[in-house]
mmCIF file of C-alpha atoms in Angstrom:
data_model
loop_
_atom_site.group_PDB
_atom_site.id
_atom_site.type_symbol
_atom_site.label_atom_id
_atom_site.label_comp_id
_atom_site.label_asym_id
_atom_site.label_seq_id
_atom_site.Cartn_x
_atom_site.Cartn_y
_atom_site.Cartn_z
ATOM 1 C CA UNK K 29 -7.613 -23.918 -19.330
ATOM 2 C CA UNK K 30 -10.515 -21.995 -17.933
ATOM 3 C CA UNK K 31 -8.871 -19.427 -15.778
ATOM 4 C CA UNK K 32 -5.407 -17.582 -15.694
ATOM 5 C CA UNK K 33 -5.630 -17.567 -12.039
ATOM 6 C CA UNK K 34 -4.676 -21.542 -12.027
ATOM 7 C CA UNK K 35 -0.962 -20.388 -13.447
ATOM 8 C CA UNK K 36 -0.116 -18.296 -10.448
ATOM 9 C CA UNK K 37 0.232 -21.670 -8.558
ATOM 10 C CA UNK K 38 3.706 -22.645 -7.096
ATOM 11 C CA UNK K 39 5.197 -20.284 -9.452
ATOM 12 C CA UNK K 40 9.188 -20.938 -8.723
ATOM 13 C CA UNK K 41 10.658 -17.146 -9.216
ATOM 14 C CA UNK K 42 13.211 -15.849 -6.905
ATOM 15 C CA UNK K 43 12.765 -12.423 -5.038
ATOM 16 C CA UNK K 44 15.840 -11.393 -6.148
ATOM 17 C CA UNK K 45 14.865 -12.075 -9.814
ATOM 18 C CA UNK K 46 11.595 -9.899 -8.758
ATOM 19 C CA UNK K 47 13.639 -6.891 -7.027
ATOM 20 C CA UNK K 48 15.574 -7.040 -10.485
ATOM 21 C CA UNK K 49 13.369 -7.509 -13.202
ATOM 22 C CA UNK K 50 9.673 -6.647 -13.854
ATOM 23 C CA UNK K 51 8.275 -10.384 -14.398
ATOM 24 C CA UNK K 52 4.557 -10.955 -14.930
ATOM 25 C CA UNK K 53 4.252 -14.931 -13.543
ATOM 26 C CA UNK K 54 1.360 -15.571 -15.799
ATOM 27 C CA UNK K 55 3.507 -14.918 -18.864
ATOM 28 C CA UNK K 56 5.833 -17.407 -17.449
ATOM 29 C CA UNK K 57 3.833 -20.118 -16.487
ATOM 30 C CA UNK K 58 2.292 -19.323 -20.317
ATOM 31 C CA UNK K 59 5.264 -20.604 -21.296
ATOM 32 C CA UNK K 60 6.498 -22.827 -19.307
ATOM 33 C CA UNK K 61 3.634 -24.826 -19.860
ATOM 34 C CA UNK K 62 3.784 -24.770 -23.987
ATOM 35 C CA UNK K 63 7.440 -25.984 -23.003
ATOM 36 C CA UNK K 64 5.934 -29.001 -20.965
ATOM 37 C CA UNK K 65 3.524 -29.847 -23.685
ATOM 38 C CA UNK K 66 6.068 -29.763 -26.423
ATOM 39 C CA UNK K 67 8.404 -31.352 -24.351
ATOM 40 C CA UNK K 68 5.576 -34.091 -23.511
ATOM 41 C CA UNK K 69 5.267 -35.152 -27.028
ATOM 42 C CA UNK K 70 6.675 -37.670 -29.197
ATOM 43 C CA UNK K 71 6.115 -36.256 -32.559
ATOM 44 C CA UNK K 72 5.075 -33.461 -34.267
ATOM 45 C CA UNK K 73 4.617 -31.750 -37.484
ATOM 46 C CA UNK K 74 3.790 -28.124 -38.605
ATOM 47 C CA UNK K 75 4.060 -25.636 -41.134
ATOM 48 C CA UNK K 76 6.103 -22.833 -40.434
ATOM 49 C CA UNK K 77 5.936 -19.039 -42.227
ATOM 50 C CA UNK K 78 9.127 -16.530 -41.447
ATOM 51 C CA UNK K 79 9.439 -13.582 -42.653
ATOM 52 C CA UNK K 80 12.457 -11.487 -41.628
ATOM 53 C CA UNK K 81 15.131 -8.524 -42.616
ATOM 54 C CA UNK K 82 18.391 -8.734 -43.855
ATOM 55 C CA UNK K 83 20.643 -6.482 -45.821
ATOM 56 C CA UNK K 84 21.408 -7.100 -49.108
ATOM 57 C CA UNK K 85 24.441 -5.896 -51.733
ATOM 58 C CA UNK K 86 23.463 -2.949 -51.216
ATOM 59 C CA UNK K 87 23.762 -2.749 -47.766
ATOM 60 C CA UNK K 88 19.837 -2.156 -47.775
ATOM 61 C CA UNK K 89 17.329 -3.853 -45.419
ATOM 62 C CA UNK K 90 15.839 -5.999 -47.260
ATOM 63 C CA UNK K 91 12.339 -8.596 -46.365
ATOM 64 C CA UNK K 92 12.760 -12.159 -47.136
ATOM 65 C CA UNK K 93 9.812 -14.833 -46.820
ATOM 66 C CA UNK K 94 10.147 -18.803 -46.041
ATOM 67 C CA UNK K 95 7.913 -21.392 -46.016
ATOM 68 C CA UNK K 96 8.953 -24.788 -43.647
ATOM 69 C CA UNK K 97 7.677 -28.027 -43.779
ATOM 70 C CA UNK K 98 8.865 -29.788 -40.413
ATOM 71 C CA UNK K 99 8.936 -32.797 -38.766
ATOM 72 C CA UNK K 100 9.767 -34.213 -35.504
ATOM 73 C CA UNK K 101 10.502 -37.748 -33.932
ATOM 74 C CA UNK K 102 11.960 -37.471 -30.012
ATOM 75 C CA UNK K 103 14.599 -37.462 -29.204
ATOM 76 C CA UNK K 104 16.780 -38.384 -32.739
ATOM 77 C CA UNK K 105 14.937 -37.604 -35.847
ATOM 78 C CA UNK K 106 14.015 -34.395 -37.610
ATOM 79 C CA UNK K 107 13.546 -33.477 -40.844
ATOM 80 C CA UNK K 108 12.518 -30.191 -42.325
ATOM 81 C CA UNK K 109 11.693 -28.848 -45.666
ATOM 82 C CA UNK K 110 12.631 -25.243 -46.685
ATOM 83 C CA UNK K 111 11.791 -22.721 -49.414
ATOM 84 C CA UNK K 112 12.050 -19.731 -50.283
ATOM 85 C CA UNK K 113 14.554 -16.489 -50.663
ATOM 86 C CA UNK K 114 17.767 -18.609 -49.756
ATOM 87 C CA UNK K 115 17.020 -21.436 -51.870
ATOM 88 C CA UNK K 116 14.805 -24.691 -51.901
ATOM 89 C CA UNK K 117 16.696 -27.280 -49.296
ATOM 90 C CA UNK K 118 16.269 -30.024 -47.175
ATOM 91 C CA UNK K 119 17.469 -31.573 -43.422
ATOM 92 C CA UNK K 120 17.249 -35.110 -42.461
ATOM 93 C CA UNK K 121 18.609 -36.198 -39.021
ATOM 94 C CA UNK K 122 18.495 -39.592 -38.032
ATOM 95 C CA UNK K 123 20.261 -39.613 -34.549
ATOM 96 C CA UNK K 124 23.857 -39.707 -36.343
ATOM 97 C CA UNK K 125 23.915 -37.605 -39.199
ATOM 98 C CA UNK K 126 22.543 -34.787 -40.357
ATOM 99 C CA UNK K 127 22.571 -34.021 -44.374
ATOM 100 C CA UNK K 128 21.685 -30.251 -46.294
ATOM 101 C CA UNK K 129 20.556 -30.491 -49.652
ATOM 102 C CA UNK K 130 19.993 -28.077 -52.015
ATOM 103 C CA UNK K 131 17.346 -28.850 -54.515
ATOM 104 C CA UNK K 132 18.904 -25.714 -56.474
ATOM 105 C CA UNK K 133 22.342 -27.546 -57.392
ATOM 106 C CA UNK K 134 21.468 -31.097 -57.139
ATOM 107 C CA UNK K 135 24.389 -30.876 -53.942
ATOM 108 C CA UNK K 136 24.607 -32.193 -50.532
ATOM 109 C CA UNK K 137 26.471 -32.316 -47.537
ATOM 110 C CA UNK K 138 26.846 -35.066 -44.665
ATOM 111 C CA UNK K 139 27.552 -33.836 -40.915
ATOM 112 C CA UNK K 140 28.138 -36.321 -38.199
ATOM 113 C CA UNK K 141 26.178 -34.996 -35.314
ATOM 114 C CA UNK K 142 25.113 -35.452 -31.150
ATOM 115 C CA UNK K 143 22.389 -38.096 -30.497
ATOM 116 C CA UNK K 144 19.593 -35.336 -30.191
ATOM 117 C CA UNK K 145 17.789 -32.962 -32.049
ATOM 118 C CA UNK K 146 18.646 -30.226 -29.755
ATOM 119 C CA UNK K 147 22.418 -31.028 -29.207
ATOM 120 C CA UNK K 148 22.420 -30.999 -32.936
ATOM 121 C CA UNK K 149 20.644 -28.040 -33.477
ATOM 122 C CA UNK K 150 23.429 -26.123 -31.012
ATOM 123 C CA UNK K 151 26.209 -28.264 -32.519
ATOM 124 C CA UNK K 152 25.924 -27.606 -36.319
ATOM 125 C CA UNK K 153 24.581 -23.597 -35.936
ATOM 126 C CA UNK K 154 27.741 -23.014 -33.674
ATOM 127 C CA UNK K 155 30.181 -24.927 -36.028
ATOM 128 C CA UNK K 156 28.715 -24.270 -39.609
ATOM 129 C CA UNK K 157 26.290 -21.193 -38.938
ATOM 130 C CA UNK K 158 22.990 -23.309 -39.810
ATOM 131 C CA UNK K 159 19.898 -21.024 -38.680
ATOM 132 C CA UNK K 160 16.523 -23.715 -37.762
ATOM 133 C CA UNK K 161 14.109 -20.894 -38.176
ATOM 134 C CA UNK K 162 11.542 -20.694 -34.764
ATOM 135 C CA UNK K 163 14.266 -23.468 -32.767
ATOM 136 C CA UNK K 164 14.346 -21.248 -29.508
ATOM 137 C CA UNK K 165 11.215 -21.925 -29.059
ATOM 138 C CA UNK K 166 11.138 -25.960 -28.932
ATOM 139 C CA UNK K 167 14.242 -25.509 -25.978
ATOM 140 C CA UNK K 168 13.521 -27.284 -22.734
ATOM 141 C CA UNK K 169 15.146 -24.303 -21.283
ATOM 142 C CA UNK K 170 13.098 -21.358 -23.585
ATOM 143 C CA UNK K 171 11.683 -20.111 -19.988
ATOM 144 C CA UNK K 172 14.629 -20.207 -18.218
ATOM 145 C CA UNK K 173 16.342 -17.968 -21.474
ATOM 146 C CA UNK K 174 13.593 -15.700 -21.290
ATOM 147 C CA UNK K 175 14.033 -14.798 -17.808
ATOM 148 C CA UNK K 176 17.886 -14.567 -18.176
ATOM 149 C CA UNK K 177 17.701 -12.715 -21.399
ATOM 150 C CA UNK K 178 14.831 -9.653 -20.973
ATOM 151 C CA UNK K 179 14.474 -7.428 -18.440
ATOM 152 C CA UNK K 180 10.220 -7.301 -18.536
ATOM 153 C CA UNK K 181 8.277 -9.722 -19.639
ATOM 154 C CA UNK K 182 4.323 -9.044 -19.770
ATOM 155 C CA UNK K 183 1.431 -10.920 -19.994
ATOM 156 C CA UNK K 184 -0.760 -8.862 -22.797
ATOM 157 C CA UNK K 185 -4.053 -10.230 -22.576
ATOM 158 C CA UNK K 186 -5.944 -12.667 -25.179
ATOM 159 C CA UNK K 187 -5.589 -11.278 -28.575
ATOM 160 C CA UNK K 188 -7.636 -12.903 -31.437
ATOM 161 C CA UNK K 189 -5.967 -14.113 -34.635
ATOM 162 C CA UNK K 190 -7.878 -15.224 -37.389
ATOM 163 C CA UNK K 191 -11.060 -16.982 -35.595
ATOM 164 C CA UNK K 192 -9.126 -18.351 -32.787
ATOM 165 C CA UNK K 193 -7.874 -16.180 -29.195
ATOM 166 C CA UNK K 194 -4.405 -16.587 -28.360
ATOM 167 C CA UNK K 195 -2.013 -15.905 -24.857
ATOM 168 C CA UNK K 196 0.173 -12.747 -26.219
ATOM 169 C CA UNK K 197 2.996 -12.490 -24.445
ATOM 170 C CA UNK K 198 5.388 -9.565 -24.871
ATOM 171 C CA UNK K 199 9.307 -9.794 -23.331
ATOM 172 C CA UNK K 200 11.760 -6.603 -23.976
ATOM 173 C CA UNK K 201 15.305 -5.995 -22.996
ATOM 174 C CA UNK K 202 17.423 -2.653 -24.247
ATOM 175 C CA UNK K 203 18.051 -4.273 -27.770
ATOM 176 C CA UNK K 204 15.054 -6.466 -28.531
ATOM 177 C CA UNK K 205 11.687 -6.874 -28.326
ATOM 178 C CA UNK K 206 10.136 -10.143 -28.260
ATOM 179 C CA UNK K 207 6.524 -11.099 -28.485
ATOM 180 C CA UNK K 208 4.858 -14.399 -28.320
ATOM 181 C CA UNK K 209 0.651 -15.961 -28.889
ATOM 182 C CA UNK K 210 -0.100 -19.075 -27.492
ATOM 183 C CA UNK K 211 -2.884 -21.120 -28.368
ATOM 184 C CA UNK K 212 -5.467 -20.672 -25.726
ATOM 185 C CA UNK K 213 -6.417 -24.329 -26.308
ATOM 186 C CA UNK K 214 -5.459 -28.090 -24.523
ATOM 187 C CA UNK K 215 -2.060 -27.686 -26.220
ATOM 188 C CA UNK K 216 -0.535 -24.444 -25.286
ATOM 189 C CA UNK K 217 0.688 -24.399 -28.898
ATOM 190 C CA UNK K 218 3.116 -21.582 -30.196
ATOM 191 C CA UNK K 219 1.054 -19.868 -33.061
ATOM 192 C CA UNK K 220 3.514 -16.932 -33.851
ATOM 193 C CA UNK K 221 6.805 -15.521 -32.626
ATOM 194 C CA UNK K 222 8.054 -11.737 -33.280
ATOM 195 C CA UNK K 223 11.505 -10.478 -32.606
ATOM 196 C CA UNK K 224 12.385 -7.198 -33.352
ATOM 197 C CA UNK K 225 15.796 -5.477 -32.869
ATOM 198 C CA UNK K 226 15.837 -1.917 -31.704
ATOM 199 C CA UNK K 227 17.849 0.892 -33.015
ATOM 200 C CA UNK K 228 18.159 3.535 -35.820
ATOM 201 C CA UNK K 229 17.675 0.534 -38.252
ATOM 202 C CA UNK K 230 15.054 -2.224 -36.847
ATOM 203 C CA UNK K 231 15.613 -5.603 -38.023
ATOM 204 C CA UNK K 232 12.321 -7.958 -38.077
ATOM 205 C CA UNK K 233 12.002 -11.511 -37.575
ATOM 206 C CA UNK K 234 8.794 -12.856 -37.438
ATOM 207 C CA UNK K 235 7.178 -16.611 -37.537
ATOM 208 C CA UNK K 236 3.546 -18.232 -38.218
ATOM 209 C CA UNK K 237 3.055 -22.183 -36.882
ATOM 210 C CA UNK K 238 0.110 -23.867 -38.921
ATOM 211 C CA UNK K 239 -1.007 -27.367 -39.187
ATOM 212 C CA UNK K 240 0.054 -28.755 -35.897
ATOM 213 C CA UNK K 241 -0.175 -32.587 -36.403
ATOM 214 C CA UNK K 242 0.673 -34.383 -32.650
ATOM 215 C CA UNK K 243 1.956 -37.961 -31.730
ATOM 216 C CA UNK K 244 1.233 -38.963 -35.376
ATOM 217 C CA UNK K 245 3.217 -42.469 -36.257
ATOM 218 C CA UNK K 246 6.686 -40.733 -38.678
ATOM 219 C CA UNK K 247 8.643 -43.878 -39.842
ATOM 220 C CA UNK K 248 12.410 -43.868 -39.661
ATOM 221 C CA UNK K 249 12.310 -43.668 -43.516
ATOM 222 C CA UNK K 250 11.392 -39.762 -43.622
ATOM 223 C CA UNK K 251 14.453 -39.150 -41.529
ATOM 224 C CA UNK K 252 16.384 -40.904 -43.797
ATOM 225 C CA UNK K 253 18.389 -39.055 -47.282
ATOM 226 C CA UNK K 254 18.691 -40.807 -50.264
ATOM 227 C CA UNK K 255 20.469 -38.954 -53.057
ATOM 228 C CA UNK K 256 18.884 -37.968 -56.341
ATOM 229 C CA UNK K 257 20.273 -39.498 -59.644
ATOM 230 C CA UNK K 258 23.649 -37.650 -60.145
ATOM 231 C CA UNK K 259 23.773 -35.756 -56.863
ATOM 232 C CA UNK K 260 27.009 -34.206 -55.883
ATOM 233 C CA UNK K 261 28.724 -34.785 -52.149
ATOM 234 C CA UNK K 262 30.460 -31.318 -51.469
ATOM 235 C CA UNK K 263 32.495 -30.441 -48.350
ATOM 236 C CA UNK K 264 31.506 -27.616 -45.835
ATOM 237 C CA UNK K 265 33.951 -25.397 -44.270
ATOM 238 C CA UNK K 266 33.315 -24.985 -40.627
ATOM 239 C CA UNK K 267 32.202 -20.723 -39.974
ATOM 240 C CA UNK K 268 35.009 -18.393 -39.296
#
């Protein structure tokens, strides 16, 4: 991409959407193309940093840190590798089941599941409460939920990161504000996501993609669990 100008083309946004909302078309053909690249691609790999608040025992907000490992195959495989303040765990999906394991107890738990990563995704956070850190993101829909959801959205200008400029994008409604760098590259790849929750005690969520790997051959085997020696199978309650 040489130009932002090339973005305003054929932009599909309603007047009434306009009239409403203050919408900056660059920042949604920004990401509406990342979502036709990701969408576009086969596989993909990354490493993924969170950082975000929650309170603790004390009723304190508290910062936690993450580290992913994660792995796509489309439309049926995923698997993702997780450390950090909740515990060292794993996900594999292979299309029909999806199993947790926590490398903490030696434990692990076996969820039949929809025939897609996403479907999955929305099926076992709405049923069991499992969070897929950065998920929003990879939705076919994510510029379609940003329009619905925030009430601006802003383009903010190319803002360098490290050695590299990125497409920061910046969306705010009355409880959140939302902020978003794109690769300025081929790829239109996310490079960091920032949600913050307004109010007399901001929460933080924050994310950091790194080592993109694209349409890289993933055999079916690293979507695949195979239990440790002496591994327990444990139940899961569905979320009240």
């Amino acid at each position: 991409m040489k130009y932002l100008i090339c973005l305003l083309l054929l932009f599909p946004l309603s007047q009434f959407a306009q009239d409403q909302k203050d919408i900056d078309p660059i920042a949604i053909r920004l990401i509406d193309k990342m979502g036709e690249v990701l969408g576009s691609l086969e596989t993909c790999s990354f490493d993924l940093n969170t950082v975000y608040d929650e309170a603790n025992e004390q009723g304190l907000l508290e910062r936690k840190f993450e580290q992913h490992q994660v792995y796509f195959r489309g439309p049926d495989k995923m698997a993702i590798r997780s450390r950090g303040e909740k515990g060292n765990k794993g996900y594999w999906y292979n299309g029909s089941l999806l199993t947790w394991y926590s490398y903490d107890q030696n434990n692990y738990v076996t969820i039949p599941t929809p025939s897609t990563i996403i479907e999955t995704i929305d099926s076992v956070h709405t049923v069991f409460g499992f969070r897929f850190p950065g998920a929003d993101i990879m939705y076919p829909s994510f510029g379609d939920d940003i329009l619905e959801d925030f009430d601006t959205v802003k383009f903010a200008g190319l803002k360098k990161l490290g050695d590299m400029d990125y497409f920061h994008i910046i969306a705010e409604n009355d409880t959140y504000n939302f902020q978003l760098w794109i690769e300025n590259g081929a790829y239109y790849l996310p490079k960091k996501y920032l949600i913050l929750k307004k109010g007399m005690a901001p929460e933080l969520e924050e994310g950091t993609f790194d080592g993109w790997i694209t349409n890289a051959t993933l055999p079916d085997e690293i979507f695949e669990f195979t239990p440790p020696k002496n591994a327990a199978l444990i139940n899961i309650m569905p979320k009240q």
